[in-house]
Coordinates of C-alpha atoms and ligand atoms in Angstrom, one line a residue:
M1 CA -65.2 -109.2 49.8
A2 CA -68.6 -107.9 48.7
P3 CA -69.0 -104.1 48.1
T4 CA -70.4 -102.2 51.1
P5 CA -73.5 -100.2 50.5
R6 CA -71.6 -97.0 50.8
D7 CA -68.2 -97.8 49.0
E8 CA -68.2 -95.0 46.5
H9 CA -69.8 -92.4 48.7
D10 CA -67.5 -92.2 51.6
G11 CA -65.9 -88.8 52.0
A12 CA -68.1 -87.0 49.6
E13 CA -69.8 -83.7 50.6
L14 CA -73.3 -82.7 49.5
T15 CA -75.3 -79.6 49.5
V16 CA -79.0 -79.8 48.9
V17 CA -80.9 -76.6 47.9
A18 CA -84.6 -77.3 48.6
D19 CA -87.6 -75.6 50.2
M20 CA -87.9 -77.1 53.7
W21 CA -91.7 -77.3 53.3
S22 CA -91.8 -79.2 50.0
P23 CA -92.7 -82.9 50.1
A24 CA -89.8 -83.7 47.8
C25 CA -87.5 -82.1 50.3
T26 CA -88.8 -84.4 53.0
V27 CA -88.3 -87.5 50.9
I28 CA -84.7 -86.5 50.1
R29 CA -83.9 -85.5 53.7
T30 CA -85.3 -88.7 55.1
F31 CA -83.6 -90.9 52.4
L32 CA -80.2 -89.3 53.0
A33 CA -80.5 -89.3 56.8
R34 CA -81.7 -93.0 56.9
N35 CA -78.7 -93.9 54.7
E36 CA -76.4 -91.8 56.9
I37 CA -75.3 -89.5 54.2
A38 CA -74.3 -86.2 55.6
C39 CA -75.3 -83.1 53.7
R40 CA -75.7 -79.3 54.1
W41 CA -79.2 -77.9 53.6
V42 CA -79.8 -74.5 52.0
Q43 CA -83.1 -72.7 51.4
P44 CA -83.5 -71.6 47.8
T45 CA -84.4 -68.1 48.9
D46 CA -81.3 -67.7 51.1
Q47 CA -78.4 -65.8 49.5
A48 CA -76.2 -69.0 49.5
G49 CA -79.0 -70.9 47.8
R50 CA -79.6 -68.3 45.2
E51 CA -75.9 -68.1 44.3
L52 CA -75.5 -71.8 44.0
L53 CA -78.5 -72.1 41.8
T54 CA -77.5 -69.2 39.6
D55 CA -73.9 -70.3 39.3
H56 CA -75.0 -73.7 37.9
G57 CA -77.8 -72.3 35.6
F58 CA -80.7 -73.3 37.8
T59 CA -83.7 -71.3 39.1
V60 CA -85.8 -71.7 42.2
A61 CA -88.3 -73.6 40.1
D62 CA -85.7 -76.4 39.5
T63 CA -85.3 -77.2 43.2
P64 CA -84.7 -79.5 44.9
V65 CA -81.2 -79.6 43.4
L66 CA -78.2 -81.6 44.8
F67 CA -74.7 -80.3 44.5
G68 CA -71.7 -82.6 44.9
S69 CA -68.3 -81.3 46.0
D70 CA -66.9 -82.6 42.7
G71 CA -69.1 -80.2 40.7
R72 CA -71.9 -82.8 39.8
T73 CA -75.5 -81.7 40.2
L74 CA -78.7 -83.7 40.3
R75 CA -82.4 -82.9 40.1
P76 CA -83.7 -86.2 41.6
T77 CA -86.7 -87.8 40.1
D78 CA -86.9 -90.9 42.3
E79 CA -85.1 -92.6 45.2
E80 CA -83.2 -95.1 43.0
Q81 CA -81.7 -92.3 40.9
L82 CA -80.8 -90.5 44.1
A83 CA -79.2 -93.7 45.6
Q84 CA -77.1 -94.2 42.5
W85 CA -76.0 -90.6 42.4
V86 CA -74.8 -90.5 46.0
G87 CA -72.9 -93.7 45.3
L88 CA -74.9 -96.3 47.2
H89 CA -74.5 -99.9 46.1
T90 CA -77.7 -100.3 44.0
K91 CA -76.9 -103.3 41.6
P92 CA -76.0 -106.9 42.5
T93 CA -72.6 -108.1 41.4
S94 CA -73.9 -111.5 40.3
D95 CA -77.2 -113.0 39.3
S96 CA -76.9 -116.1 41.4
Y97 CA -76.5 -116.7 45.2
D98 CA -76.9 -119.4 47.8
L99 CA -79.2 -117.1 50.0
L100 CA -81.2 -114.1 49.0
I101 CA -82.8 -112.0 51.8
V102 CA -85.5 -109.5 51.2
G103 CA -85.5 -106.6 53.7
G104 CA -82.7 -104.9 55.6
G105 CA -84.3 -104.5 59.0
P106 CA -82.9 -106.3 62.1
A107 CA -84.3 -109.7 60.9
G108 CA -82.7 -109.4 57.4
M109 CA -79.4 -108.0 58.7
A110 CA -79.1 -110.8 61.3
A111 CA -79.7 -113.3 58.4
A112 CA -77.2 -111.6 56.2
L113 CA -74.6 -111.6 58.9
Y114 CA -75.1 -115.3 59.8
G115 CA -75.5 -116.4 56.2
A116 CA -72.3 -114.7 55.0
S117 CA -70.3 -115.7 58.1
E118 CA -71.3 -119.4 57.6
G119 CA -70.2 -119.7 54.1
L120 CA -73.3 -118.9 52.1
R121 CA -73.0 -116.5 49.1
T122 CA -75.5 -114.0 50.5
I123 CA -77.3 -111.0 49.0
L124 CA -79.8 -108.7 50.8
L125 CA -82.2 -106.5 48.9
E126 CA -83.5 -103.3 50.7
R127 CA -86.0 -101.0 49.0
W128 CA -85.3 -98.0 51.1
A129 CA -82.6 -97.9 53.8
I130 CA -80.8 -100.5 56.0
G131 CA -82.2 -100.6 59.5
G132 CA -85.9 -101.0 58.7
Q133 CA -88.2 -99.7 61.4
A134 CA -85.6 -100.1 64.1
G135 CA -83.4 -97.6 62.2
L136 CA -86.1 -95.0 63.0
S137 CA -85.9 -95.6 66.8
S138 CA -84.4 -92.8 68.8
S139 CA -83.5 -95.1 71.6
I140 CA -83.9 -98.9 71.9
Q141 CA -83.9 -99.7 75.5
N142 CA -84.8 -103.3 75.6
Y143 CA -82.2 -104.9 73.4
L144 CA -79.9 -107.3 75.2
G145 CA -76.4 -106.0 75.7
F146 CA -77.2 -102.3 75.7
P147 CA -78.2 -101.4 79.3
D148 CA -78.1 -97.7 78.5
G149 CA -80.1 -98.1 75.2
I150 CA -78.8 -97.7 71.7
S151 CA -80.2 -95.5 68.9
G152 CA -81.6 -97.2 65.8
S153 CA -79.0 -95.5 63.6
D154 CA -76.1 -96.7 65.8
L155 CA -77.4 -100.3 65.9
T156 CA -77.9 -100.1 62.1
D157 CA -74.4 -98.9 61.5
R158 CA -72.9 -101.7 63.6
A159 CA -75.0 -104.3 61.9
R160 CA -74.1 -103.0 58.5
R161 CA -70.4 -103.0 59.2
Q162 CA -70.5 -106.5 60.8
A163 CA -72.5 -108.0 57.9
C164 CA -70.2 -106.4 55.3
K165 CA -67.1 -107.6 57.2
F166 CA -68.2 -111.2 56.5
G167 CA -68.9 -110.5 52.9
A168 CA -72.7 -110.1 52.7
E169 CA -73.7 -108.1 49.7
L170 CA -76.2 -105.4 50.7
V171 CA -78.1 -103.7 47.8
I172 CA -80.0 -100.5 48.5
S173 CA -82.9 -99.1 46.6
L174 CA -83.8 -102.4 45.0
R175 CA -87.4 -103.6 45.7
A176 CA -88.4 -107.3 45.3
D177 CA -91.5 -107.4 43.2
H178 CA -92.2 -111.1 42.6
L179 CA -90.8 -114.4 43.7
R180 CA -91.1 -117.7 41.8
P181 CA -89.7 -121.2 42.2
T182 CA -87.2 -122.4 39.6
D183 CA -85.6 -125.8 38.9
H184 CA -82.7 -125.0 41.1
G185 CA -84.2 -122.7 43.7
F186 CA -85.9 -119.3 43.3
A187 CA -85.9 -116.2 41.1
V188 CA -86.7 -112.9 42.6
H189 CA -87.7 -110.2 40.1
C190 CA -87.1 -106.6 41.1
T191 CA -89.0 -103.5 40.2
D192 CA -86.3 -102.2 37.9
G193 CA -86.1 -105.4 35.7
I194 CA -83.3 -107.1 37.6
T195 CA -83.7 -110.8 38.3
I196 CA -81.6 -112.6 40.9
T197 CA -81.6 -116.3 41.5
A198 CA -80.8 -118.1 44.8
R199 CA -81.0 -121.6 46.2
S200 CA -83.0 -120.3 49.2
V201 CA -84.8 -117.1 50.3
I202 CA -85.5 -115.5 53.6
V203 CA -88.4 -113.0 53.6
A204 CA -87.7 -110.3 56.1
S205 CA -89.7 -107.5 54.6
G206 CA -91.2 -106.5 57.9
A207 CA -94.1 -104.1 58.0
T208 CA -95.2 -100.9 56.2
F209 CA -96.5 -97.9 58.1
R210 CA -100.2 -97.0 58.1
T211 CA -101.2 -93.5 57.3
L212 CA -104.0 -91.5 58.8
D213 CA -105.9 -91.6 55.6
I214 CA -107.7 -88.3 56.1
P215 CA -107.4 -86.3 52.8
S216 CA -107.1 -82.9 54.5
V217 CA -104.3 -84.3 56.6
D218 CA -102.6 -86.2 53.8
K219 CA -102.3 -82.9 51.9
F220 CA -99.6 -81.8 54.4
N221 CA -97.5 -85.0 54.2
G222 CA -93.9 -83.7 54.4
R223 CA -95.2 -80.2 55.1
G224 CA -95.9 -80.6 58.8
V225 CA -97.3 -84.1 58.8
F226 CA -94.8 -87.0 59.1
Y227 CA -95.0 -90.7 59.6
F228 CA -92.7 -92.8 61.7
S229 CA -90.0 -90.1 61.5
A230 CA -88.6 -88.3 64.5
L231 CA -84.9 -88.3 64.2
T232 CA -84.7 -86.5 60.9
E233 CA -87.2 -83.7 61.8
A234 CA -86.5 -83.2 65.5
P235 CA -83.9 -80.5 65.1
L236 CA -86.4 -78.4 63.1
C237 CA -89.0 -78.6 65.9
S238 CA -86.9 -76.9 68.5
G239 CA -89.0 -74.6 70.7
S240 CA -92.3 -75.6 69.0
D241 CA -95.3 -77.6 70.0
V242 CA -95.3 -81.1 68.6
Y243 CA -98.3 -83.3 68.3
I244 CA -97.8 -87.1 68.3
V245 CA -100.6 -89.5 67.2
G246 CA -100.4 -93.0 68.5
G247 CA -100.3 -94.9 71.8
A248 CA -97.8 -97.7 71.2
N249 CA -94.1 -97.9 72.0
S250 CA -92.9 -96.1 68.8
A251 CA -95.1 -93.1 69.7
G252 CA -93.9 -93.1 73.3
Q253 CA -90.3 -93.1 72.3
A254 CA -90.9 -90.3 69.9
A255 CA -92.6 -88.3 72.6
V256 CA -89.7 -88.7 75.0
Y257 CA -87.3 -87.8 72.2
F258 CA -89.1 -84.7 71.1
A259 CA -89.5 -83.6 74.7
S260 CA -85.8 -82.8 74.8
C261 CA -86.1 -80.1 72.1
A262 CA -89.8 -79.1 71.7
R263 CA -91.6 -76.6 73.9
R264 CA -94.4 -79.0 74.5
V265 CA -95.3 -82.5 73.3
I266 CA -99.0 -83.4 73.1
M267 CA -99.7 -87.1 72.6
L268 CA -103.1 -87.9 71.0
V269 CA -104.2 -91.4 71.9
R270 CA -107.4 -93.0 70.6
A271 CA -107.5 -95.5 73.5
D272 CA -108.6 -94.6 77.0
S273 CA -105.1 -95.3 78.4
L274 CA -101.5 -95.6 77.3
A275 CA -101.4 -99.0 79.1
V276 CA -103.4 -100.6 76.3
E277 CA -100.4 -100.7 73.9
M278 CA -97.3 -99.2 75.6
S279 CA -94.6 -100.9 77.7
T280 CA -94.7 -100.0 81.4
Y281 CA -91.1 -98.6 81.5
L282 CA -92.0 -96.1 78.7
I283 CA -95.3 -95.0 80.4
E284 CA -93.3 -94.3 83.6
Q285 CA -90.7 -92.3 81.6
I286 CA -93.5 -90.2 79.9
E287 CA -95.2 -89.6 83.2
A288 CA -92.0 -88.2 84.6
I289 CA -91.5 -85.6 81.9
P290 CA -93.6 -82.4 82.5
A291 CA -93.3 -81.2 78.9
I292 CA -95.4 -84.2 77.7
E293 CA -99.2 -84.0 77.8
V294 CA -101.1 -87.2 77.1
R295 CA -104.6 -86.8 75.8
T296 CA -106.5 -90.1 75.7
G297 CA -109.7 -90.8 73.9
V298 CA -108.9 -88.2 71.2
E299 CA -108.5 -88.4 67.5
V300 CA -107.4 -86.1 64.6
V301 CA -110.3 -85.5 62.2
D302 CA -109.1 -82.6 60.0
A303 CA -106.2 -80.3 59.2
S304 CA -105.8 -76.9 57.6
G305 CA -103.1 -74.5 56.5
D306 CA -101.6 -72.6 53.6
T307 CA -98.2 -73.7 52.5
H308 CA -97.8 -76.0 55.5
L309 CA -99.8 -77.4 58.4
E310 CA -101.2 -74.6 60.6
H311 CA -104.3 -76.1 62.4
L312 CA -105.6 -79.5 63.5
T313 CA -109.1 -80.4 64.4
L314 CA -109.4 -82.9 67.2
R315 CA -112.5 -84.9 68.3
D316 CA -113.2 -86.3 71.7
R317 CA -114.2 -89.9 71.0
T318 CA -116.6 -90.1 74.0
T319 CA -118.4 -86.8 73.8
G320 CA -118.0 -86.1 70.1
A321 CA -116.8 -82.5 71.0
V322 CA -114.4 -81.0 68.4
E323 CA -111.8 -78.3 68.9
Q324 CA -109.3 -76.6 66.6
V325 CA -105.8 -76.2 67.8
P326 CA -102.8 -74.4 66.2
A327 CA -100.3 -77.0 65.1
T328 CA -97.2 -76.9 62.9
W329 CA -95.8 -80.4 63.5
L330 CA -97.7 -83.7 63.6
F331 CA -95.9 -87.0 63.8
A332 CA -98.0 -90.1 63.5
F333 CA -97.0 -93.6 64.7
I334 CA -100.2 -95.6 64.1
G335 CA -99.2 -99.1 63.4
A336 CA -98.2 -101.1 60.3
D337 CA -99.3 -103.8 58.0
P338 CA -97.2 -106.7 56.7
A339 CA -95.1 -105.9 53.7
T340 CA -96.2 -109.0 51.7
E341 CA -97.9 -107.4 48.7
W342 CA -95.0 -108.7 46.5
L343 CA -95.7 -112.4 47.4
D344 CA -98.4 -114.3 45.6
G345 CA -101.2 -116.6 46.9
S346 CA -99.0 -119.6 47.4
F347 CA -97.8 -118.0 50.6
A348 CA -100.4 -118.8 53.4
R349 CA -101.1 -115.8 55.6
D350 CA -103.1 -115.2 58.8
D351 CA -106.2 -113.0 58.7
R352 CA -104.1 -109.8 59.0
G353 CA -101.8 -110.8 56.1
Y354 CA -98.8 -112.0 58.1
L355 CA -97.0 -115.1 56.8
L356 CA -97.7 -118.4 58.4
T357 CA -94.6 -120.6 59.0
G358 CA -93.6 -124.0 60.5
P359 CA -96.0 -125.3 63.0
D360 CA -98.4 -122.4 62.5
I361 CA -99.3 -123.7 59.1
A362 CA -102.4 -125.7 59.6
I363 CA -101.7 -129.1 58.1
V364 CA -105.0 -130.1 56.5
D365 CA -105.3 -133.5 55.0
G366 CA -106.2 -133.6 51.3
S367 CA -106.1 -130.9 48.5
D368 CA -106.9 -128.0 50.9
S369 CA -103.6 -128.2 52.7
P370 CA -101.5 -125.1 52.1
W371 CA -98.3 -127.2 52.7
P372 CA -97.3 -129.1 49.5
L373 CA -94.9 -131.7 50.8
S374 CA -95.1 -134.9 52.8
R375 CA -92.4 -133.8 55.2
P376 CA -93.5 -131.2 57.8
P377 CA -92.4 -127.6 57.3
L378 CA -89.2 -126.5 59.1
H379 CA -89.8 -124.1 61.9
L380 CA -89.7 -120.7 60.0
E381 CA -90.5 -122.2 56.6
T382 CA -93.4 -120.6 54.7
T383 CA -95.8 -122.7 52.6
V384 CA -93.3 -122.4 49.8
P385 CA -90.6 -124.9 50.7
G386 CA -87.2 -123.3 50.8
V387 CA -88.6 -119.9 51.5
F388 CA -88.3 -118.8 55.2
A389 CA -89.8 -115.8 57.0
A390 CA -88.3 -113.9 59.9
G391 CA -89.2 -110.9 61.9
D392 CA -92.3 -108.7 61.8
V393 CA -93.5 -110.1 58.5
R394 CA -94.2 -113.4 60.2
A395 CA -97.4 -114.2 62.0
F396 CA -97.2 -114.5 65.8
N397 CA -93.9 -112.6 65.9
G398 CA -93.6 -110.3 68.9
H399 CA -92.7 -107.2 66.9
R400 CA -89.5 -106.5 68.8
V401 CA -85.9 -106.0 67.6
A402 CA -84.7 -108.9 69.6
G403 CA -87.3 -111.3 68.2
A404 CA -86.4 -110.2 64.6
V405 CA -82.7 -110.7 65.2
G406 CA -83.3 -114.1 66.7
E407 CA -85.5 -115.2 63.9
G408 CA -83.2 -113.9 61.2
S409 CA -80.3 -115.9 62.8
M410 CA -82.4 -119.0 63.2
A411 CA -83.7 -118.9 59.7
V412 CA -80.1 -119.2 58.4
M413 CA -79.7 -122.5 60.4
L414 CA -82.9 -123.7 58.8
V415 CA -81.6 -122.7 55.4
H416 CA -78.6 -124.9 56.0
K417 CA -80.8 -127.8 56.9
F418 CA -83.0 -127.2 53.8
L419 CA -79.9 -127.1 51.5
G420 CA -78.6 -130.3 53.1
D421 CA -75.3 -128.7 54.0
Ligands
LIG501 C1 -90.1 -95.8 65.8 C2 -90.0 -97.2 66.2 C3 -89.4 -97.5 67.4 C4 -89.2 -98.9 67.8 N1 -88.6 -99.2 69.0 C5 -88.5 -100.4 69.4 C6 -87.8 -100.7 70.6 O1 -87.4 -99.8 71.4 N2 -87.6 -102.0 71.0 C7 -88.0 -103.0 70.2 O2 -87.8 -104.2 70.5 N3 -88.7 -102.8 69.0 C8 -88.9 -101.5 68.6 N4 -89.6 -101.3 67.4 C9 -90.0 -102.4 66.6 C10 -88.9 -103.0 65.8 O3 -88.2 -101.9 65.2 C11 -89.4 -104.0 64.8 O4 -90.0 -105.0 65.5 C12 -88.2 -104.5 63.9 O5 -87.6 -103.5 63.2 C13 -88.7 -105.6 63.0 O6 -87.7 -105.9 62.2 P1 -87.8 -106.6 60.7 O7 -86.5 -106.8 60.2 O8 -88.7 -107.8 60.9 O9 -88.7 -105.6 59.9 P2 -88.5 -104.1 59.5 O10 -87.7 -103.4 60.5 O11 -89.9 -103.6 59.2 O12 -87.6 -104.1 58.2 C14 -88.1 -104.6 57.0 C15 -87.3 -104.0 55.8 O13 -87.7 -104.6 54.6 C16 -87.8 -103.6 53.6 N5 -88.7 -104.1 52.5 C17 -90.0 -104.3 52.6 N6 -90.5 -104.8 51.5 C18 -89.5 -104.9 50.6 C19 -89.3 -105.3 49.3 N7 -90.4 -105.7 48.6 N8 -88.1 -105.3 48.7 C20 -87.0 -104.9 49.4 N9 -87.1 -104.4 50.7 C21 -88.3 -104.5 51.3 C22 -88.3 -102.4 54.3 O14 -87.9 -101.2 53.6 C23 -87.6 -102.5 55.7 O15 -86.3 -101.8 55.7 C24 -89.7 -99.9 67.0 C25 -90.4 -99.6 65.8 C26 -90.5 -98.3 65.4 C27 -91.1 -98.0 64.1

């Protein structure tokens, strides 16, 4: 059976000494939480933190420092090193597979499960953490079979165990950097120099979050400003005011989630109404929670503070009036772009960069046709024959967990057809 992504880690205990307001601390906290690695956090200025540092010959300037229960220590320089140190499965066990999947969100995990359970030697590469965007959801209410909802981390854990049970190899902290056809299939080159070959590929790399792109706000990333993260930070926001930027379902879910612990949740929505982007069930839920205030037609234009976020400047988009409000916590959920930067120009895309597949590939007669063969493309096949796309990365996908899971599963059936099994 293939190694699970957490084989060597299970049972270990970690202590992290890091300043809560340092960006490096946020990266570590998010990485460990997303990979479901339990740890104890200690401020470097607390007595326990000072003692741990001194006992191991470190100073506050060396933080963040990780301490293992076995006496090992680490000053992490990047996520890959951190992943290796905590014992995640970061290297493939072979260099050749039947099916290679890029992306460990719902689409990729469904493909891994079906690929492995139907006899394909299957490997999945995930650059960050299994679960993808869905892993960040506090409560997924619209996924079939879970009438009371399920948290993203619970769904992820179930998917991971199920895929591993069938022998799928899940590799964490490995980023696909380039894909090229070979005589017998494809080679995927990864950022750390590893190359993996496979007879077929499913691209399930989903979408990457947009940031506000306001320099004064970016300055506070991880120090009061957070993107698409709620689960990790929520315990720290207890009793505070929380600002949420965005008007789609992910922002709505976060508002509901924070309302259970924050003093007040203020949603800042650029559109004139939540109905523009949000599902009706969520709007009704938000309207029923007195602690949530929805401000429409408003945008963030500036931020200020000393060591962390202290004030936001908001602008009314209709009148142009600006106001400054005290704010310590800002969570932005403002959309995402397709994660296709690692694929070259032989993959046809729509005007927003999402991959075109199957019947959506316009078959143009002559040399302009993006499809190179005389047979028509299979349903989820990209313009590179034998490479399929599933989930949010695909054009005309509904950007829902159920759609991603369905497409991931269906892509495996098409892979079988392509391979002639
Ligand atoms: C906060 C939040 C709440 C949501 N709530 C709901 C909900 O309640 N119901 C619902 O139906 N939908 C919800 N969604 C949407 C849903 O999560 C997405 O539609 C779904 O996750 C898409 O799955 P995916 O596998 O296609 O892509 P993703 O989930 O985006 O996963 C793609 C994965 O690929 C990885 N990756 C990208 N590039 C590379 C690379 N080069 N190499 C290796 N790995 C790579 C990424 O790190 C990521 O883990 C929510 C989304 C968010 C952000």
